[in-house]
Amino acid sequence: MQKTLIARAIGVALIAASGCAGAVSFTEGDKTLDINATVNGFYAFRTAEDDRGKVNNSGITNGLLPGWINFVFTTKAEGLDIKAHVGFAPGLNNDSSVVGLPISKSGSGRQDPYSQIDVRNLYFQFGNADMGTVKIGRDIGLFGQKVILADMTLLGMGGNTNASIPYNTTFGMIGHGYMYTGFQPQITYSTPNMSGFSASVGIFQPSDFIGSGETSSPGVQAIASYDWQGNNPGSVWAGLLHQSTDEGLSNTKTFSARGFELGAKMAFGQFEALAYGFNGKGLGLSTVGALFHSPNGETDSSGYFLQGTYKFGATKVGLNYGENKDKGGTLTGSNKFRGTTLGVYHTLNKYITLVAEYNQEKASGPDAINSGGNGDLKTRTISLGGIVFF
């Protein structure tokens, strides 16, 4: 029951899978409205060290998931399954010197995004088991989707936890092993499930990768996967993205931003293993998890991510390691971001999971991307907290 509840709740939060076991449902005739949510919080102690010295900070913060409340409408009409999803994702932090109030940005009257509500899901879809499904609106992207859903730190914090300035979410293992998929406006078609094989392809809101002020064509993302059950259930997948750039009025140098990914996971009894890798050009600085903007030109990005978890009754223990690397473009050399997380995830009951993690990271390279030009950056983060799905 607990495994099903958490898996479905995360699915609704991130990929809008309906039917959460913890949802409150209202039905009238052939129409159903499900409401489900998640809340989390963690204490984090972080040590950061670069050429200037070492600092320690504490914080009470969200984990990789923000808070989330989802309203999911489903019905059938004229042979079509219809679904609409509205999801709001608030955070518990505001970084304000006045308790309880969000802080303004330099007196501009605009609020910093620490405690703001992020509308991550706003879409509708229609289809059936024969034709597949068409989705229109804003939802999680395709490139990098499956790896973040498989990252064990999804229930915790992982790395990049700036404990002195807590945000609505931390980064998990984003930026060290994979790039962030993001929640993006899209029109996507997904095939029916064909004996375990499925695929999705879509056009996405274009991003101005080079800052030219011109985006004449949408981005394209696609993913194909094969999933199987049995004694050793698992999944293999491949994904890609591509977007052309335009020179604009200033005749900015153009290139095609593109990326490719491969991933696989498989269970052996209570043990599950995951391996993933990606390669991209012009996608931006993968070492900070960025996607859809490349201020350093046509950079070369690559990364890999490995993870193993084992369940002892109600407790899961896991270890992962990831590395991203950026070079080329206007960068002066090769820059790396390496990280590892050791995590313990204990199922307290069918709603609550308690989490303890230790994360260690090192960013290195001549461009000192992650330290603001102050040499290599080393961080160590201890976090304790929990998450509830209901």
mmCIF file with all atom_site columns, N, CA and C in Angstrom, residues 75-77 79-83 125-134 189-190:
data_model
loop_
_atom_site.group_PDB
_atom_site.id
_atom_site.type_symbol
_atom_site.label_atom_id
_atom_site.label_alt_id
_atom_site.label_comp_id
_atom_site.label_asym_id
_atom_site.label_entity_id
_atom_site.label_seq_id
_atom_site.pdbx_PDB_ins_code
_atom_site.Cartn_x
_atom_site.Cartn_y
_atom_site.Cartn_z
_atom_site.occupancy
_atom_site.B_iso_or_equiv
_atom_site.pdbx_formal_charge
_atom_site.auth_seq_id
_atom_site.auth_comp_id
_atom_site.auth_asym_id
_atom_site.auth_atom_id
_atom_site.pdbx_PDB_model_num
ATOM 1  N N  . THR A 1 75  ? -12.715 12.119 -17.453 1.00 0.00 ? 75  THR A N  1
ATOM 2  C CA . THR A 1 75  ? -14.024 11.690 -17.935 1.00 0.00 ? 75  THR A CA 1
ATOM 3  C C  . THR A 1 75  ? -13.843 10.964 -19.260 1.00 0.00 ? 75  THR A C  1
ATOM 4  N N  . LYS A 1 76  ? -14.932 10.477 -19.820 1.00 0.00 ? 76  LYS A N  1
ATOM 5  C CA . LYS A 1 76  ? -14.941 9.852  -21.141 1.00 0.00 ? 76  LYS A CA 1
ATOM 6  C C  . LYS A 1 76  ? -16.033 10.507 -21.978 1.00 0.00 ? 76  LYS A C  1
ATOM 7  N N  . ALA A 1 77  ? -15.746 10.723 -23.275 1.00 0.00 ? 77  ALA A N  1
ATOM 8  C CA . ALA A 1 77  ? -16.731 11.311 -24.175 1.00 0.00 ? 77  ALA A CA 1
ATOM 9  C C  . ALA A 1 77  ? -16.409 10.912 -25.606 1.00 0.00 ? 77  ALA A C  1
ATOM 10 N N  . GLY A 1 79  ? -15.864 8.188  -27.083 1.00 0.00 ? 79  GLY A N  1
ATOM 11 C CA . GLY A 1 79  ? -14.797 7.212  -27.233 1.00 0.00 ? 79  GLY A CA 1
ATOM 12 C C  . GLY A 1 79  ? -13.424 7.697  -26.819 1.00 0.00 ? 79  GLY A C  1
ATOM 13 N N  . LEU A 1 80  ? -13.334 8.875  -26.224 1.00 0.00 ? 80  LEU A N  1
ATOM 14 C CA . LEU A 1 80  ? -12.043 9.439  -25.827 1.00 0.00 ? 80  LEU A CA 1
ATOM 15 C C  . LEU A 1 80  ? -11.945 9.538  -24.301 1.00 0.00 ? 80  LEU A C  1
ATOM 16 N N  . ASP A 1 81  ? -10.765 9.200  -23.783 1.00 0.00 ? 81  ASP A N  1
ATOM 17 C CA . ASP A 1 81  ? -10.445 9.468  -22.378 1.00 0.00 ? 81  ASP A CA 1
ATOM 18 C C  . ASP A 1 81  ? -9.932  10.899 -22.295 1.00 0.00 ? 81  ASP A C  1
ATOM 19 N N  . ILE A 1 82  ? -10.563 11.713 -21.452 1.00 0.00 ? 82  ILE A N  1
ATOM 20 C CA . ILE A 1 82  ? -10.217 13.128 -21.337 1.00 0.00 ? 82  ILE A CA 1
ATOM 21 C C  . ILE A 1 82  ? -9.707  13.401 -19.930 1.00 0.00 ? 82  ILE A C  1
ATOM 22 N N  . LYS A 1 83  ? -8.661  14.220 -19.866 1.00 0.00 ? 83  LYS A N  1
ATOM 23 C CA . LYS A 1 83  ? -8.051  14.536 -18.582 1.00 0.00 ? 83  LYS A CA 1
ATOM 24 C C  . LYS A 1 83  ? -7.581  15.984 -18.589 1.00 0.00 ? 83  LYS A C  1
ATOM 25 N N  . GLN A 1 125 ? -5.479  16.633 -21.857 1.00 0.00 ? 125 GLN A N  1
ATOM 26 C CA . GLN A 1 125 ? -5.100  15.612 -22.823 1.00 0.00 ? 125 GLN A CA 1
ATOM 27 C C  . GLN A 1 125 ? -6.304  14.763 -23.188 1.00 0.00 ? 125 GLN A C  1
ATOM 28 N N  . PHE A 1 126 ? -6.236  14.136 -24.368 1.00 0.00 ? 126 PHE A N  1
ATOM 29 C CA . PHE A 1 126 ? -7.319  13.281 -24.824 1.00 0.00 ? 126 PHE A CA 1
ATOM 30 C C  . PHE A 1 126 ? -6.743  12.160 -25.687 1.00 0.00 ? 126 PHE A C  1
ATOM 31 N N  . GLY A 1 127 ? -7.435  11.027 -25.719 1.00 0.00 ? 127 GLY A N  1
ATOM 32 C CA . GLY A 1 127 ? -6.989  9.877  -26.506 1.00 0.00 ? 127 GLY A CA 1
ATOM 33 C C  . GLY A 1 127 ? -7.625  8.611  -25.985 1.00 0.00 ? 127 GLY A C  1
ATOM 34 N N  . ASN A 1 128 ? -7.072  7.493  -26.445 1.00 0.00 ? 128 ASN A N  1
ATOM 35 C CA . ASN A 1 128 ? -7.532  6.193  -25.949 1.00 0.00 ? 128 ASN A CA 1
ATOM 36 C C  . ASN A 1 128 ? -6.450  5.149  -26.204 1.00 0.00 ? 128 ASN A C  1
ATOM 37 N N  . ALA A 1 129 ? -6.738  3.912  -25.831 1.00 0.00 ? 129 ALA A N  1
ATOM 38 C CA . ALA A 1 129 ? -5.737  2.846  -25.924 1.00 0.00 ? 129 ALA A CA 1
ATOM 39 C C  . ALA A 1 129 ? -5.387  2.491  -27.359 1.00 0.00 ? 129 ALA A C  1
ATOM 40 N N  . ASP A 1 130 ? -6.205  2.882  -28.315 1.00 0.00 ? 130 ASP A N  1
ATOM 41 C CA . ASP A 1 130 ? -5.919  2.583  -29.719 1.00 0.00 ? 130 ASP A CA 1
ATOM 42 C C  . ASP A 1 130 ? -5.134  3.697  -30.413 1.00 0.00 ? 130 ASP A C  1
ATOM 43 N N  . MET A 1 131 ? -5.514  4.952  -30.197 1.00 0.00 ? 131 MET A N  1
ATOM 44 C CA . MET A 1 131 ? -4.898  6.075  -30.910 1.00 0.00 ? 131 MET A CA 1
ATOM 45 C C  . MET A 1 131 ? -3.731  6.703  -30.181 1.00 0.00 ? 131 MET A C  1
ATOM 46 N N  . GLY A 1 132 ? -3.574  6.424  -28.888 1.00 0.00 ? 132 GLY A N  1
ATOM 47 C CA . GLY A 1 132 ? -2.577  7.133  -28.114 1.00 0.00 ? 132 GLY A CA 1
ATOM 48 C C  . GLY A 1 132 ? -3.177  8.381  -27.497 1.00 0.00 ? 132 GLY A C  1
ATOM 49 N N  . THR A 1 133 ? -2.310  9.292  -27.022 1.00 0.00 ? 133 THR A N  1
ATOM 50 C CA . THR A 1 133 ? -2.775  10.464 -26.273 1.00 0.00 ? 133 THR A CA 1
ATOM 51 C C  . THR A 1 133 ? -2.112  11.735 -26.781 1.00 0.00 ? 133 THR A C  1
ATOM 52 N N  . VAL A 1 134 ? -2.894  12.795 -26.903 1.00 0.00 ? 134 VAL A N  1
ATOM 53 C CA . VAL A 1 134 ? -2.399  14.125 -27.234 1.00 0.00 ? 134 VAL A CA 1
ATOM 54 C C  . VAL A 1 134 ? -2.508  15.001 -25.996 1.00 0.00 ? 134 VAL A C  1
ATOM 55 N N  . TYR A 1 189 ? 2.510   14.094 -28.369 1.00 0.00 ? 189 TYR A N  1
ATOM 56 C CA . TYR A 1 189 ? 1.776   12.872 -28.683 1.00 0.00 ? 189 TYR A CA 1
ATOM 57 C C  . TYR A 1 189 ? 2.497   11.681 -28.067 1.00 0.00 ? 189 TYR A C  1
ATOM 58 N N  . SER A 1 190 ? 1.747   10.818 -27.379 1.00 0.00 ? 190 SER A N  1
ATOM 59 C CA . SER A 1 190 ? 2.283   9.591  -26.796 1.00 0.00 ? 190 SER A CA 1
ATOM 60 C C  . SER A 1 190 ? 1.573   8.387  -27.406 1.00 0.00 ? 190 SER A C  1
#
